[in-house]
Amino acid sequence: MSSKEKYRDFCKKQESMPIFLQDWWLDAVCEDNWEVILYEENNNIIASFVYHINKKYGFKAIMPPQLTPISGIWIKYSENINLISKYSYEEKLNEYFAKEIDKLKLDYFYLHFHHKYKNYIALYWNGFKQTTRYTYRLTTLDDLDFTFKNFHPKLKKSIRKAQETLSIIEDISVEDFYKVNALTFKRQGIKVPYSLELVSRIIESSRKHNAINLMAAIDKEGIIHAVLLTLFDKNTCYSLISGANPEYRDSGATSLLNWRALEVANSRGIYEFDFTGSMLRPIEKYMRHFSSEQTPYFAIEKNYSWIYSLLRKIRK
């Protein structure tokens, strides 16, 4: 049995594994272009590292697949493991993966790890570096009244205003969704960084796994003001793709959709919501208005090629 086949079986048994590390998600965003390194003991998988290799201009790099905010190493912990054993366990596994990644003969490595991944010291010992980034998370969705009460007053006002004039639909086509999403990038004068084909694969696969909520806010004339795609795993609802028609930016449609996403998560028994981060100042401010918790996570990288490193500096 290949490592991929073993990993597929492993994923079926790991209910706590984030959606972005699961085999079917990788099939959707990478198709066949992904691999996995496993750490096994007594024929049992203890930890895994899934990756997508990007080859461009003769360089070979591990970087996040498109629309995949979480990557990296996933560790299965024993029940009731104490802190001393936990640190030793993590260091042993990270040391192993660091050595295996080095064997891939890369030019560059860069991934965003899950926010629960906190012990990167063994990677540091092996030449990896980390930068702290932030996502914003809500963990109070078991009590929506409490959650709403703690929103910023401007956000509450925006949602209430939108509820008077807009409706939410969930039968929007992939094409219409992508078209509205593209308007956000058009307003900034940039090209949409992912294709309609990729979004279609994500939606199709996520629907098969009952892991998606696709919504649009429309007015009485049927005009779409904003769209939102959220994803679910066992524990968390993730905001992945959103977009708004710039002609209706003041309608409160985006806020209304986010509030509805929290309601849907609650109805599914999921009480954590992850905005999947942004280091852009306007977006960060908006996420804070939900009284969401600023949560650090690691961006981990390693330069193997001085030429590649120089070209990256020049491009910046």
XYZ file of C-alpha atoms in Angstrom, residues 57-256:
200
model
C 11.224 28.502 -14.048
C 13.328 25.489 -13.149
C 12.854 25.948 -9.390
C 11.231 23.486 -7.026
C 9.320 24.767 -4.015
C 6.804 23.589 -1.444
C 4.198 26.318 -1.052
C 0.510 26.394 -0.015
C -1.905 25.136 -2.660
C -4.303 27.832 -3.828
C -7.206 28.563 -1.461
C -5.626 26.398 1.237
C -4.921 28.524 4.321
C -3.663 25.647 6.504
C -0.899 23.193 5.626
C 1.967 21.497 7.385
C 2.597 18.742 9.893
C -0.252 16.965 11.668
C 0.439 14.994 14.846
C -1.771 12.394 16.490
C -1.423 12.661 20.267
C -1.889 9.933 22.835
C -4.577 10.484 25.426
C -3.466 12.045 28.720
C 0.055 12.736 27.459
C 1.947 14.891 29.967
C 3.790 18.062 29.031
C 7.293 16.599 29.289
C 6.388 13.680 27.040
C 4.479 15.966 24.668
C 7.470 18.208 24.009
C 9.793 15.246 23.528
C 7.266 13.598 21.207
C 6.881 16.752 19.101
C 10.601 17.307 18.828
C 11.197 13.720 17.678
C 8.518 13.957 14.995
C 9.509 17.419 13.791
C 13.146 16.338 13.598
C 12.073 13.430 11.414
C 10.019 15.582 9.054
C 12.749 18.237 8.830
C 15.200 15.592 7.618
C 12.668 14.124 5.169
C 11.837 17.572 3.732
C 15.546 18.249 3.212
C 15.758 15.051 1.143
C 13.299 16.510 -1.387
C 16.071 18.793 -2.749
C 13.959 21.934 -2.771
C 14.866 25.495 -3.643
C 12.374 26.920 -1.169
C 9.892 25.873 1.533
C 7.039 28.051 2.824
C 3.801 26.981 4.523
C 1.194 28.282 6.972
C 0.782 25.822 9.830
C -2.344 25.231 11.920
C -2.710 27.574 14.902
C -2.506 24.600 17.290
C 0.964 23.782 16.006
C 3.102 25.619 18.572
C 6.363 23.693 18.975
C 8.577 24.339 15.975
C 11.907 24.243 17.806
C 13.169 21.078 16.092
C 12.530 22.713 12.711
C 14.495 25.729 13.932
C 17.404 23.443 14.851
C 17.308 22.227 11.239
C 17.496 25.655 9.619
C 13.818 26.551 9.284
C 12.551 30.001 10.260
C 9.130 31.142 11.387
C 7.163 34.361 11.175
C 4.125 34.881 13.384
C 0.946 35.709 11.525
C -2.597 36.126 12.832
C -6.038 34.800 12.138
C -9.195 35.826 13.992
C -11.453 33.218 15.569
C -14.766 33.063 17.393
C -15.202 30.288 19.946
C -18.566 31.300 21.455
C -21.006 30.072 18.813
C -22.781 27.860 21.330
C -24.394 31.110 22.542
C -25.305 33.273 19.557
C -27.029 35.918 21.682
C -23.807 36.418 23.622
C -21.810 36.429 20.387
C -23.996 39.077 18.746
C -24.088 41.194 21.903
C -20.300 41.517 21.786
C -20.126 42.711 18.186
C -18.981 46.271 17.555
C -22.006 48.634 17.510
C -21.331 49.564 13.863
C -21.355 45.899 12.884
C -24.654 45.236 14.678
C -26.191 48.263 13.004
C -24.959 47.100 9.594
C -26.463 43.625 10.062
C -29.820 44.972 11.214
C -29.951 47.384 8.288
C -29.196 44.594 5.819
C -31.868 42.336 7.328
C -34.489 44.930 6.365
C -33.583 45.084 2.684
C -31.742 41.896 1.729
C -32.428 38.182 1.554
C -29.992 35.270 1.666
C -30.071 32.507 -0.928
C -28.071 29.292 -1.076
C -28.822 28.181 -4.634
C -26.409 30.538 -6.364
C -24.554 29.058 -9.331
C -20.800 28.630 -9.266
C -20.499 31.027 -12.211
C -22.493 33.795 -10.518
C -20.582 33.274 -7.289
C -17.233 33.595 -9.065
C -18.411 36.635 -11.005
C -19.253 38.569 -7.824
C -16.084 37.370 -6.100
C -14.094 38.677 -9.071
C -15.547 42.167 -8.597
C -13.607 42.517 -5.330
C -10.331 41.971 -7.166
C -11.392 44.163 -10.087
C -11.944 47.064 -7.689
C -8.325 46.658 -6.571
C -7.088 46.469 -10.147
C -5.780 42.922 -9.872
C -6.594 39.628 -11.562
C -8.438 36.920 -9.653
C -5.590 34.713 -8.327
C -7.509 31.453 -8.803
C -9.593 30.005 -11.618
C -13.290 29.277 -11.961
C -12.296 25.668 -12.563
C -10.567 25.457 -9.172
C -13.512 27.024 -7.343
C -15.858 24.608 -9.130
C -13.794 21.607 -8.012
C -13.743 22.855 -4.422
C -17.502 23.402 -4.369
C -18.288 20.056 -5.995
C -16.009 18.067 -3.700
C -17.070 19.923 -0.542
C -20.729 19.316 -1.340
C -20.047 15.580 -1.642
C -18.613 15.691 1.885
C -21.361 17.929 3.303
C -18.671 20.441 4.211
C -19.772 23.659 2.519
C -22.221 26.531 2.759
C -22.458 28.767 -0.320
C -24.517 31.935 0.106
C -25.427 35.192 -1.575
C -27.195 38.287 -0.290
C -29.670 39.709 -2.803
C -32.065 42.650 -2.874
C -35.732 42.728 -3.919
C -34.722 43.089 -7.583
C -32.616 39.937 -7.364
C -29.310 41.808 -7.615
C -26.477 40.061 -5.795
C -24.744 42.382 -3.336
C -22.238 39.929 -1.828
C -21.281 36.246 -1.675
C -19.623 34.002 0.905
C -18.264 30.452 0.892
C -17.649 28.764 4.230
C -16.353 25.274 4.953
C -16.835 22.864 7.842
C -14.870 20.143 9.508
C -15.840 18.457 12.769
C -14.834 21.359 15.003
C -14.594 24.539 12.952
C -16.326 26.643 10.333
C -13.893 28.461 8.042
C -14.506 31.543 5.927
C -12.728 30.821 2.642
C -13.970 33.034 -0.216
C -16.044 36.193 -0.140
C -16.783 39.015 -2.521
C -19.015 42.039 -2.926
C -20.310 44.261 -5.671
C -18.558 47.609 -5.038
C -21.730 49.474 -6.087
C -23.444 48.136 -2.944
C -20.611 48.224 -0.413
C -22.746 50.133 2.099
C -25.686 47.725 2.060
C -24.299 45.584 4.894
C -24.484 42.448 2.735
C -21.080 41.069 3.747
C -21.813 41.501 7.446
C -25.208 39.867 7.025
